Short mmCIF file of C-alpha atoms and ligand atoms in Angstrom, two decimals:
data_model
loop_
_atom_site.label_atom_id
_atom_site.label_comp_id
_atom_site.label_asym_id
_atom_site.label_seq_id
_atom_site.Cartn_x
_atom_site.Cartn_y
_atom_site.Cartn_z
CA UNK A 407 21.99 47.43 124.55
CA UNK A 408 18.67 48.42 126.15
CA UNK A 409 19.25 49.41 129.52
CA UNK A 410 23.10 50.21 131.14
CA UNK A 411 23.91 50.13 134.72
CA UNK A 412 26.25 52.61 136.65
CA UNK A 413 27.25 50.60 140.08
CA UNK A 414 29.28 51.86 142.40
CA UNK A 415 31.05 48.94 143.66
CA UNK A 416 31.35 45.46 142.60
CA UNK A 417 29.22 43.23 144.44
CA UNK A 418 26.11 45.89 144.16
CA UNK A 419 27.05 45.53 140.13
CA UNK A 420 26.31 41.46 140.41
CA UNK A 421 23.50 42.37 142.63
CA UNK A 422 21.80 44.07 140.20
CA UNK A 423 22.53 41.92 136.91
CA UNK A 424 21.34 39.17 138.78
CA UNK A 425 17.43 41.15 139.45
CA UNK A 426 17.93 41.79 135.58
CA UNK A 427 19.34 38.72 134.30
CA UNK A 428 16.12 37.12 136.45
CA UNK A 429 13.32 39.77 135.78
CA UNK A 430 10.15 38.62 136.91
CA UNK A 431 8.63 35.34 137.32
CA UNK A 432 7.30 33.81 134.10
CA UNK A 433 8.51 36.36 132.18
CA UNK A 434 12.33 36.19 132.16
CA UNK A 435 15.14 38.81 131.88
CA UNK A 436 17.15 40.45 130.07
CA UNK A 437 20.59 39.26 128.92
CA UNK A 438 23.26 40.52 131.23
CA UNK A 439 26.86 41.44 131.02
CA UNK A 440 28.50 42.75 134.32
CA UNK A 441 31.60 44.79 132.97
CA UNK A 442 34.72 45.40 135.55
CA UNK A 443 35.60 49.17 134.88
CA UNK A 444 34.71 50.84 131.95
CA UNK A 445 35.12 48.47 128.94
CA UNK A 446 37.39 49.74 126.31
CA UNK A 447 35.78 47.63 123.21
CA UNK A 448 32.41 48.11 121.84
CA UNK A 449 29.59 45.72 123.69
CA UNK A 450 28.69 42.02 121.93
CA UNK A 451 25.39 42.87 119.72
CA UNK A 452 23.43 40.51 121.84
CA UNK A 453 23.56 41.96 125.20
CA UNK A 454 20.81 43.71 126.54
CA UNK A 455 21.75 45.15 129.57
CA UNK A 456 24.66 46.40 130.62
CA UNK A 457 26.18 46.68 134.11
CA UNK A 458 29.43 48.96 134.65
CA UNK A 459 30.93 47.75 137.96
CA UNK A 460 33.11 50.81 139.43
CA UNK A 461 34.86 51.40 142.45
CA UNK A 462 33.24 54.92 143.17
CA UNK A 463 31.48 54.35 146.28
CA UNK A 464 34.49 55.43 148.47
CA UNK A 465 36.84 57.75 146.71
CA UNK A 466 36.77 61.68 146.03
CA UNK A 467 33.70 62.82 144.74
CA UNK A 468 35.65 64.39 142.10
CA UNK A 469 36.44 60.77 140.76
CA UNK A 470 33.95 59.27 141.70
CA UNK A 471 31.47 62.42 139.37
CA UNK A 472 34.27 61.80 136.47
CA UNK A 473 34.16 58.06 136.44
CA UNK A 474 30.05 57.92 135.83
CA UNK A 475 30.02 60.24 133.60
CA UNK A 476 32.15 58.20 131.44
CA UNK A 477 30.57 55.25 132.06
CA UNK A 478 27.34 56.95 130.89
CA UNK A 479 28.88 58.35 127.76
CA UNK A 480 29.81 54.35 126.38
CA UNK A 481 26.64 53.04 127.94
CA UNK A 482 24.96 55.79 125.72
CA UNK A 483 27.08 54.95 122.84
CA UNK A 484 26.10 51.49 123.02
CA UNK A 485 22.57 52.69 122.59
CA UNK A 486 20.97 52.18 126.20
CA UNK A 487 17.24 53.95 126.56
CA UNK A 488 17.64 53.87 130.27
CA UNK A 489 20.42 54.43 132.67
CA UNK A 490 20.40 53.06 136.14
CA UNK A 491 23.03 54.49 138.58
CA UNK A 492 23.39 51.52 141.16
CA UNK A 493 24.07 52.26 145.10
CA UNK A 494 23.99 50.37 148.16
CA UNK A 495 20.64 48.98 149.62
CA UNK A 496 22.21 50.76 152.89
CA UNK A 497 22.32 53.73 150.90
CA UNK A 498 26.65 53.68 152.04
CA UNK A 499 27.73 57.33 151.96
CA UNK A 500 28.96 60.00 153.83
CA UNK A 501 27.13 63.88 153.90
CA UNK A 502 29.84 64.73 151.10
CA UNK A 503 29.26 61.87 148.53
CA UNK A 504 28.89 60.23 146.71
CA UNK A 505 25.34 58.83 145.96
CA UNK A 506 24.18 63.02 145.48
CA UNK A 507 26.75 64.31 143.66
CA UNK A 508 27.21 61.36 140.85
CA UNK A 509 23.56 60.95 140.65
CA UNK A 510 22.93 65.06 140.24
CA UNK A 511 25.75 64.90 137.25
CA UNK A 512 24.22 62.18 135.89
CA UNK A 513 20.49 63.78 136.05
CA UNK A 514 22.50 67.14 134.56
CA UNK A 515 23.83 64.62 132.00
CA UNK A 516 20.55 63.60 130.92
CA UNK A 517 18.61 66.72 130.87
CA UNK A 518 16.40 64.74 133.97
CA UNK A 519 14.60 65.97 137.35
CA UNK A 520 12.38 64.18 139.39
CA UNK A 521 14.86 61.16 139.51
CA UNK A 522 14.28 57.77 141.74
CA UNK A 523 15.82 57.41 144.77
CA UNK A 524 15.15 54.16 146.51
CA UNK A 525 17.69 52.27 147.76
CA UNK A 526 14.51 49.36 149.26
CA UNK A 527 15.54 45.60 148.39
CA UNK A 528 12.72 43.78 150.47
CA UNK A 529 14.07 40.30 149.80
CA UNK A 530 17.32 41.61 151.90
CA UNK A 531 15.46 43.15 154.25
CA UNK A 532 15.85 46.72 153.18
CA UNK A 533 12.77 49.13 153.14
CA UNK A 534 11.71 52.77 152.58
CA UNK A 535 8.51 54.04 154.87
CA UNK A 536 8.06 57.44 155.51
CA UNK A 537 11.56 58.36 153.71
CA UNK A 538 13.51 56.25 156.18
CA UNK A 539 15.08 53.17 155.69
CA UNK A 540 15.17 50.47 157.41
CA UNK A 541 17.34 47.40 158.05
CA UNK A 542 14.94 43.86 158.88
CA UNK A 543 12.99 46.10 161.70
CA UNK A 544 15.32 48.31 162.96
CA UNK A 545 16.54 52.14 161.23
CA UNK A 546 19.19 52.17 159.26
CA UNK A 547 21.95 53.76 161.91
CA UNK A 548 20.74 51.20 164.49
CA UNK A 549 21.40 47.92 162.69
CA UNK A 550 25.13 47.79 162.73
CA UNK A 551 25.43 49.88 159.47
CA UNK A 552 26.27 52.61 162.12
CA UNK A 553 29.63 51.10 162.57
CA UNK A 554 30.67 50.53 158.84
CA UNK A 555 34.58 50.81 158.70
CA UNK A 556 34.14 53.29 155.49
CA UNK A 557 30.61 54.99 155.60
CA UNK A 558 28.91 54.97 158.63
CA UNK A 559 25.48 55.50 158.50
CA UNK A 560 24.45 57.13 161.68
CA UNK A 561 20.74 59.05 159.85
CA UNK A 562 18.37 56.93 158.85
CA UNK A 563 16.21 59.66 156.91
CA UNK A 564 17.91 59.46 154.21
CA UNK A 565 16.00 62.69 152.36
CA UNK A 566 17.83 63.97 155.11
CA UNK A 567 21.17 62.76 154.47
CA UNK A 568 20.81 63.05 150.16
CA UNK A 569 19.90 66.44 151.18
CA UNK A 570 23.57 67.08 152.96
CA UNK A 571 25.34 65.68 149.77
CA UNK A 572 22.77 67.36 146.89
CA UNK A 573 22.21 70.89 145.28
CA UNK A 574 18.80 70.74 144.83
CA UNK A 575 16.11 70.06 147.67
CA UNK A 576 14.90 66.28 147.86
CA UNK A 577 11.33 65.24 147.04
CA UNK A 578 9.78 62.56 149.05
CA UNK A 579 6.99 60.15 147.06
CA UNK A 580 5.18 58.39 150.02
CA UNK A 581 4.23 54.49 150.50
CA UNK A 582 0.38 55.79 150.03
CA UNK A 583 1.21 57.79 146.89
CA UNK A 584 3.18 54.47 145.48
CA UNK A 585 0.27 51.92 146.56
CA UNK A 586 -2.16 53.76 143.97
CA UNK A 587 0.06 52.46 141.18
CA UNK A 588 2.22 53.79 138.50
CA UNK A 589 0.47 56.46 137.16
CA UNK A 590 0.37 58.27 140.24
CA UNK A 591 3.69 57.40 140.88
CA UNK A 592 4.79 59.43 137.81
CA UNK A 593 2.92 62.38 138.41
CA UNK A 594 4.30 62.76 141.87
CA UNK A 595 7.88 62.48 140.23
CA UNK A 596 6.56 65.23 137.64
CA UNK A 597 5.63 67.14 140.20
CA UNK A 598 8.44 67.01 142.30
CA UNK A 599 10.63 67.55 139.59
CA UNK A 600 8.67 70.90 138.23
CA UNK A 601 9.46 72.00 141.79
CA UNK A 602 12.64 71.93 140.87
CA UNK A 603 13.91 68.88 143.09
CA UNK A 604 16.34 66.69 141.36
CA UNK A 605 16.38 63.63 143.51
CA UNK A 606 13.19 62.10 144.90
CA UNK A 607 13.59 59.50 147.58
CA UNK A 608 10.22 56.74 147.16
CA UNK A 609 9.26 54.59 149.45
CA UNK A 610 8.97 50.97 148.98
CA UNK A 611 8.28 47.96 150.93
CA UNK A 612 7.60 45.13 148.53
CA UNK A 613 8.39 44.07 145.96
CA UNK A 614 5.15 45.02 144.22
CA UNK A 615 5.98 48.25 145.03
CA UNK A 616 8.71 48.21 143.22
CA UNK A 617 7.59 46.74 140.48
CA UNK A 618 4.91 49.61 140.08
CA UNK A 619 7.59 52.40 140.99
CA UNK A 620 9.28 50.58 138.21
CA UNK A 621 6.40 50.29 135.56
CA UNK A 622 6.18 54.33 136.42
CA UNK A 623 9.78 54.48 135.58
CA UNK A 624 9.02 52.76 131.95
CA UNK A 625 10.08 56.03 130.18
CA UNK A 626 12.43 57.23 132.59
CA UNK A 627 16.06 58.25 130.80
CA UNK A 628 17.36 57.74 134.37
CA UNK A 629 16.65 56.07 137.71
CA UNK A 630 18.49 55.51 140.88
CA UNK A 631 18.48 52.99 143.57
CA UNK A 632 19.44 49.36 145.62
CA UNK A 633 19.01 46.32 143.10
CA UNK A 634 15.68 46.25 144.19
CA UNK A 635 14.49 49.30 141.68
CA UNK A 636 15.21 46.82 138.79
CA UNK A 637 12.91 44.65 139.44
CA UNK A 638 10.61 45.71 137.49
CA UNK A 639 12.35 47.35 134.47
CA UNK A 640 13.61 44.18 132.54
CA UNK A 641 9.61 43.78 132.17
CA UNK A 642 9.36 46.99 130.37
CA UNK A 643 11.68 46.24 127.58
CA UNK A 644 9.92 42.95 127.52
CA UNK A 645 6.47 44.21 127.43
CA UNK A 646 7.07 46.40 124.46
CA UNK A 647 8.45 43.94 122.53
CA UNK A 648 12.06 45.03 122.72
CA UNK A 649 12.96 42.33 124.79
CA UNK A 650 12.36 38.56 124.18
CA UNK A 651 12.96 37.79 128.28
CA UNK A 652 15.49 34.69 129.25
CA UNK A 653 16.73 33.12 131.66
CA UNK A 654 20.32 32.34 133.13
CA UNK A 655 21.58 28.74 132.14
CA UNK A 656 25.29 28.59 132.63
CA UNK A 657 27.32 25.81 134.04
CA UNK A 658 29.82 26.68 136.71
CA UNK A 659 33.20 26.17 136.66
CA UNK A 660 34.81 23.34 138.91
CA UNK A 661 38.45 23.46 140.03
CA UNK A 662 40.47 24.15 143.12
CA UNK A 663 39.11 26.63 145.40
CA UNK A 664 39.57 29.58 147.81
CA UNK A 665 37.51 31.78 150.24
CA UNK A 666 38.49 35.69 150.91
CA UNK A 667 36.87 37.94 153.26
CA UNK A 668 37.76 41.49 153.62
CA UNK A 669 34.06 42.55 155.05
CA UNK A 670 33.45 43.44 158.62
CA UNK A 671 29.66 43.32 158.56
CA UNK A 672 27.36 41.44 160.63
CA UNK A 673 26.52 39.01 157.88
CA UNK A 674 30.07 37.96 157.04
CA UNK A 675 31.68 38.02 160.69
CA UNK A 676 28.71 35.00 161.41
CA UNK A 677 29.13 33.39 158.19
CA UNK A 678 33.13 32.89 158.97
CA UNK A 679 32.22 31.99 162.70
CA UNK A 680 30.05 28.83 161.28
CA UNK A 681 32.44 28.35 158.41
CA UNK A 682 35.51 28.10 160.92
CA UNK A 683 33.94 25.44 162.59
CA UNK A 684 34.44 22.89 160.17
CA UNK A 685 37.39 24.12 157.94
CA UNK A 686 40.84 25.47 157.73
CA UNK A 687 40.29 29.42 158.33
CA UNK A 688 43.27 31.95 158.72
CA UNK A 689 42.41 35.13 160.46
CA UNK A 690 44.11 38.09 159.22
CA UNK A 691 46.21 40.26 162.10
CA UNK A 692 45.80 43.42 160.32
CA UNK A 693 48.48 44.90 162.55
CA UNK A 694 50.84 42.70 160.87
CA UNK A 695 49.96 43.59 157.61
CA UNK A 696 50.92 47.17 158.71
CA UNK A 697 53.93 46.20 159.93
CA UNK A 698 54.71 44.14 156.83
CA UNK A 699 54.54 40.74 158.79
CA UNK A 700 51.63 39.46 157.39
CA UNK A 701 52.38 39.08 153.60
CA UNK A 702 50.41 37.60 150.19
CA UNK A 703 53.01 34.47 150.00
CA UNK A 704 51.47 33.61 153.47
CA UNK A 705 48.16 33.62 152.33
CA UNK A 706 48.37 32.13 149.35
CA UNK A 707 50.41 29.20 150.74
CA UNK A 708 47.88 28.38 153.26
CA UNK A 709 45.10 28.68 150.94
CA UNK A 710 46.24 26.28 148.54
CA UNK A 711 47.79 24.25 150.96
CA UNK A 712 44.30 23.03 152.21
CA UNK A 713 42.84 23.48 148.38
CA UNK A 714 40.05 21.11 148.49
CA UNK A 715 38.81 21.83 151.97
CA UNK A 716 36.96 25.28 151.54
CA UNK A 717 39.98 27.22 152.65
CA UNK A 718 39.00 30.68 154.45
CA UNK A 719 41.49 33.81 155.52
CA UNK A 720 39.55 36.27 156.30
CA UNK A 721 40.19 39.77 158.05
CA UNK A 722 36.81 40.33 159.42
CA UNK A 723 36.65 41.67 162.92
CA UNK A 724 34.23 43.31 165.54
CA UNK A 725 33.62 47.05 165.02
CA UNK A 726 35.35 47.74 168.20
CA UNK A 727 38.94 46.03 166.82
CA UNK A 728 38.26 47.80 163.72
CA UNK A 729 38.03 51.38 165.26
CA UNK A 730 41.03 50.12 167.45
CA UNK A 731 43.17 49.67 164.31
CA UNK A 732 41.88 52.11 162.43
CA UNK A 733 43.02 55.13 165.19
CA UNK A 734 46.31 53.86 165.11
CA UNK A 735 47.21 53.67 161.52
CA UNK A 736 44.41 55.13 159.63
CA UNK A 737 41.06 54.16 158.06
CA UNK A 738 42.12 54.55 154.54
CA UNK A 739 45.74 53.35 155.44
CA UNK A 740 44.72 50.03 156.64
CA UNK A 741 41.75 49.92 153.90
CA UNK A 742 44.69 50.28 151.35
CA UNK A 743 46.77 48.05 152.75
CA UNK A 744 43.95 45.02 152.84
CA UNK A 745 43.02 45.60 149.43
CA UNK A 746 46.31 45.50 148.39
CA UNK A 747 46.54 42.05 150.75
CA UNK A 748 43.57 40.40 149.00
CA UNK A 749 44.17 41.67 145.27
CA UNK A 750 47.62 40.21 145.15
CA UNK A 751 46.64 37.00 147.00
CA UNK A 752 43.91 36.61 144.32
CA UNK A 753 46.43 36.85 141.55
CA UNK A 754 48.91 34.63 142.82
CA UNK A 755 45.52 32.11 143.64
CA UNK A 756 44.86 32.20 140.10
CA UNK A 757 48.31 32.01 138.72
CA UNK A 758 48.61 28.76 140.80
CA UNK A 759 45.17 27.30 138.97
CA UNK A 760 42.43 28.70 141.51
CA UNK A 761 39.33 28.45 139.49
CA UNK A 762 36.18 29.43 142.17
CA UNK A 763 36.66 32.30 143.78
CA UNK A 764 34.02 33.54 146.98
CA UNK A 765 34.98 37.23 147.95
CA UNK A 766 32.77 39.04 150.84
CA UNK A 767 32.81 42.52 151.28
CA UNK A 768 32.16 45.32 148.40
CA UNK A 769 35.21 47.03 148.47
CA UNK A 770 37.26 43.73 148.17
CA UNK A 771 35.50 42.42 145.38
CA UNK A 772 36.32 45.90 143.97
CA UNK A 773 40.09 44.88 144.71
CA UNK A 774 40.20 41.25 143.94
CA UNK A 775 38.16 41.67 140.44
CA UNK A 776 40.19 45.02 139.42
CA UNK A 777 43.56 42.64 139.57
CA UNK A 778 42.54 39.41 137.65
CA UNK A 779 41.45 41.24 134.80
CA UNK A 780 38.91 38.96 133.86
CA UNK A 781 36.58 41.18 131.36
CA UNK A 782 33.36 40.67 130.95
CA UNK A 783 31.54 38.44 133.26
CA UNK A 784 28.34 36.83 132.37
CA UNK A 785 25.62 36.38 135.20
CA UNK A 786 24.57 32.74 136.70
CA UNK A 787 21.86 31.34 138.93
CA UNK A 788 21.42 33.16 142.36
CA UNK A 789 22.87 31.75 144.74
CA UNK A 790 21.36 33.74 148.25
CA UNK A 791 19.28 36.98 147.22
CA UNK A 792 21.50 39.37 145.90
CA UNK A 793 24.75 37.43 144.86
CA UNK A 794 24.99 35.23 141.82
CA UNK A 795 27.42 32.96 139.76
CA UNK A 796 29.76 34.99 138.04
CA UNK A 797 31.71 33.41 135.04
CA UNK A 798 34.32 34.85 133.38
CA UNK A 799 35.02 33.54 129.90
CA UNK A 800 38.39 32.72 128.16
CA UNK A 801 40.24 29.10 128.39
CA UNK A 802 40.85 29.09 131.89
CA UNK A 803 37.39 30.26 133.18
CA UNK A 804 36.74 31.56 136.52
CA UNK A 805 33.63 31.42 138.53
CA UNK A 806 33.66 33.96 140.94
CA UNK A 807 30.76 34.68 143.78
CA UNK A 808 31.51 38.73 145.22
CA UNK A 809 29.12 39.00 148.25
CA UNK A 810 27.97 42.32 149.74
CA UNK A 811 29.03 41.83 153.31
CA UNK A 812 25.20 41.64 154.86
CA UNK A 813 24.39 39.18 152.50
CA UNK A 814 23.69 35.64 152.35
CA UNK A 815 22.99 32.65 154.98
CA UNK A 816 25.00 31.74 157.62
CA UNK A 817 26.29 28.70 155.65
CA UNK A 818 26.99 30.92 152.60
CA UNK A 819 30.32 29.91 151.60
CA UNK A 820 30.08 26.43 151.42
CA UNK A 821 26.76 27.01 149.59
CA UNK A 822 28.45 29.34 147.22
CA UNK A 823 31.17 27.19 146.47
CA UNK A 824 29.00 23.79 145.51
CA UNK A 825 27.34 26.79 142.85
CA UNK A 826 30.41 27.83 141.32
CA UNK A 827 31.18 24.26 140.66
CA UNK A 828 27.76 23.86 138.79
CA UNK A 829 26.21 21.87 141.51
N1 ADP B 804 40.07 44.17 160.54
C1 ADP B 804 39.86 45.31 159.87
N2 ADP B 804 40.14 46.49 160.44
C2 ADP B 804 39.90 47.64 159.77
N3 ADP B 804 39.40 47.70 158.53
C3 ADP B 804 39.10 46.54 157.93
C4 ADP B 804 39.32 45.29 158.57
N4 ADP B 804 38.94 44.32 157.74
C5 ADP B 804 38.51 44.92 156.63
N5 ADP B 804 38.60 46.24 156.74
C6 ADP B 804 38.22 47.25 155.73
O1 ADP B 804 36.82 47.46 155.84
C7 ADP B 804 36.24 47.70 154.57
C8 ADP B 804 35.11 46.71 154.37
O2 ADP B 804 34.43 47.08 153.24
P1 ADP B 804 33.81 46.06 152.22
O3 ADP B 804 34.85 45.13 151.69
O4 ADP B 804 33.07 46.89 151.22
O5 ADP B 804 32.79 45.22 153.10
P2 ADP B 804 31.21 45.41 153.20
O6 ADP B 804 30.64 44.77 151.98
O7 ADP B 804 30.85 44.73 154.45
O8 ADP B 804 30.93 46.89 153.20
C9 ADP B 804 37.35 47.53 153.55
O9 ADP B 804 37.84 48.79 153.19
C10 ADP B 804 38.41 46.73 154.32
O10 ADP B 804 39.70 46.97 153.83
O1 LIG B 805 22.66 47.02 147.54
C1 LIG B 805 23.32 46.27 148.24
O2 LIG B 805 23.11 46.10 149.45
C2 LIG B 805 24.49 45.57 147.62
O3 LIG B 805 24.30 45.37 146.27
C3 LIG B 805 25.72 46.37 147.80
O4 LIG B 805 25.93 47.37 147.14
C4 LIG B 805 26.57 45.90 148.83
O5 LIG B 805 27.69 46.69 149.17
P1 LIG B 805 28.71 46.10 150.25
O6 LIG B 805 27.92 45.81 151.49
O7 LIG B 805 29.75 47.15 150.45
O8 LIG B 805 29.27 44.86 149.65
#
């Protein structure tokens, strides 16, 4: 294993194995294995990147330091030159955790300053200018990401808000600095981290950029970033002959089918308004999972029920119900209690032969995946930027699409469906 990733939820782990199973154009990737948890066994010999999917974006920082630090120890076991500690395009945090504190234990880990920050993914819309990011063309805490039910993100310099969760000051490298290419690139890191900074937030707006932040990062022991900064790392490994570069070329998996969303982003709540157009959709009343009244057998019986059809339940609502529900029985209450809604409903689905699986939100992936227990998942064609096919292996094979809530088209889930099936 060349290069192991640290994610800290599940759909930003399949985010970035697909940008590494892909690499760039021409060239080809590396070959990817997205991991649920930390693996217990020792890697298969021919994988050459690893990707550790955790659920660490939203619990203590205590945890959250404890389980990447583990991670890095069998990713370094495994023999990995480089570790990349995913995060969220939308850099999703809060001023005590966790993307400062795991990263600075990591850096600590490795001996490193003068780490990568950029969280920029320019083919979702996600850029760094002037060490602020931005979401399409508006800041960060104006584009909805302000109401996240978990980690609103209400600053949109985000030196700024690293600063609140890190020990060390932040260094900024700007756009200017990055557009004279990856020599200078690495001196400014140098620099910043002789000064003592641990954490350097770099701006990027292409994806040229980031393929020059991420030549500069060739001999890095340890970046940090949105899928976007490993765009141009598979190329390294490539380039110095470590790599041969492939591409994906799995089938899918075809079988009866179900649809669970758990996200309440802007994305998903127009994907499920197209999607319940045309097929059977059952909206979750969240205060009836509270209350007990909305149960798994319910779900699951309507869900395979109209197996066939593109079956949706979803629990996806408007900031305003979520804030509503969430003052009356708790944010992490009522985050509990859904995860807990959507893992069992995915076992049961399974159980009862579900073989393609589409799951929006991060944090429900994190459920769902965590309670099939499906080990390691190898990485299929993209399917919207961001989100590919996910197979697990084994006799009765899943294929499995987790999308980040802001992903994807509006007609995602139909779309994602026809790709699990190999079509
Ligand atoms: N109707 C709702 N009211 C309150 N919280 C909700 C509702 N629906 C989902 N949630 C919670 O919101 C969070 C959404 O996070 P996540 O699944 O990561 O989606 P995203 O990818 O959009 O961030 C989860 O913790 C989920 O349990
Ligand atoms: O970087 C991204 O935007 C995604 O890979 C990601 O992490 C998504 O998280 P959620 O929006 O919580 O699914």
């Amino acid at each position: 294993m060349l290069l192991g990733v640290i994610a800290d939820d599940f759909t930003g782990a399949s985010d970035i194995a697909n940008t590494l199973a892909k690499g760039l154009p021409r060239q080809g990737g590396l070959r990817t294995v997205q991991y649920l948890g930390i693996p217990r066994a020792k890697a298969e010999p021919e994988v050459e990147a690893g990707v550790i999917a955790l659920k660490s974006r939203s619990i203590d920082v205590a945890s959250a330091v404890e389980q990447s630090l583990e991670s890095l120890r069998w990713l370094l076991d495994q023999g990995c030159r480089q570790i990349v500690f995913k995060y969220c395009s939308t850099f999703d945090s809060t001023p005590a955790g966790n993307i400062g504190p795991v990263a600075e234990a990591l850096a600590e880990a490795l001996g490193v300053s003068g780490v990568i920050a950029c969280p920029a993914f320019p083919g979702a819309d996600r850029t760094v200018y002037n060490g602020h990011l931005f979401v399409k063309d508006r800041l960060l805490s104006e584009s909805g990401l302000q109401n996240h039910p978990l980690n609103p993100m209400t600053d949109a310099d985000i030196r700024r808000w690293l600063r609140l969760q890190s020990t060390t000051e932040v260094g900024h490298v700007e756009i200017a600095v990055v557009r004279q290419g990856s020599a200078e690139i690495g001196a400014a890191l140098r620099e910043n981290g002789e000064r003592n900074r641990t954490l350097v937030i770099v701006d990027a707006i292409t994806d040229d950029d980031l393929v020059a932040i991420g030549r500069a990062a060739a001999g890095d022991r340890l970046v940090t970033g949105g899928s976007g900064i490993a765009i141009g790392l598979a190329a390294n490994f490539i380039e110095q002959g470590l790599a041969a570069g492939t591409s994906a070329s799995v089938a899918g998996v075809d079988g009866p089918e179900a649809i669970l969303a758990g996200s309440c982003s802007g994305a998903t709540r127009e994907q499920v308004e197209i999607h319940r157009k045309n097929h059977p959709t059952l909206a979750i009343d969240v205060g009836g999972v509270m209350a007990g009244s909305v149960t798994t057998a319910m779900l699951t019986s309507f869900l395979l029920a109209n197996e066939g059809r593109a079956p949706l339940v979803y629990s996806s609502s408007t900031p305003d119900e979520v804030q509503a529900v969430q003052a009356r029985f708790g944010r992490e209450a009522v985050a509990a209690a859904l995860d807990e809604l959507f893992a069992k409903t995915a076992q049961e689905l399974v159980k009862a032969g579900v073989r393609r699986l589409v799951v929006a939100g991060g944090e429900t992936s994190g459920a769902v995946v965590s309670a099939l227990d499906l080990g390691a998942l190898t990485i299929g064609p993209e399917i919207d930027p961001g989100v590919p096919v996910l197979l697990s292996g084994g006799a009765k094979a899943v294929s499995l699409a987790l999308k980040s809530g802001n992903f994807g088209a509006p007609d995602f889930f139909v779309k994602a469906l026809e790709r699990l099936a190999g079509r």
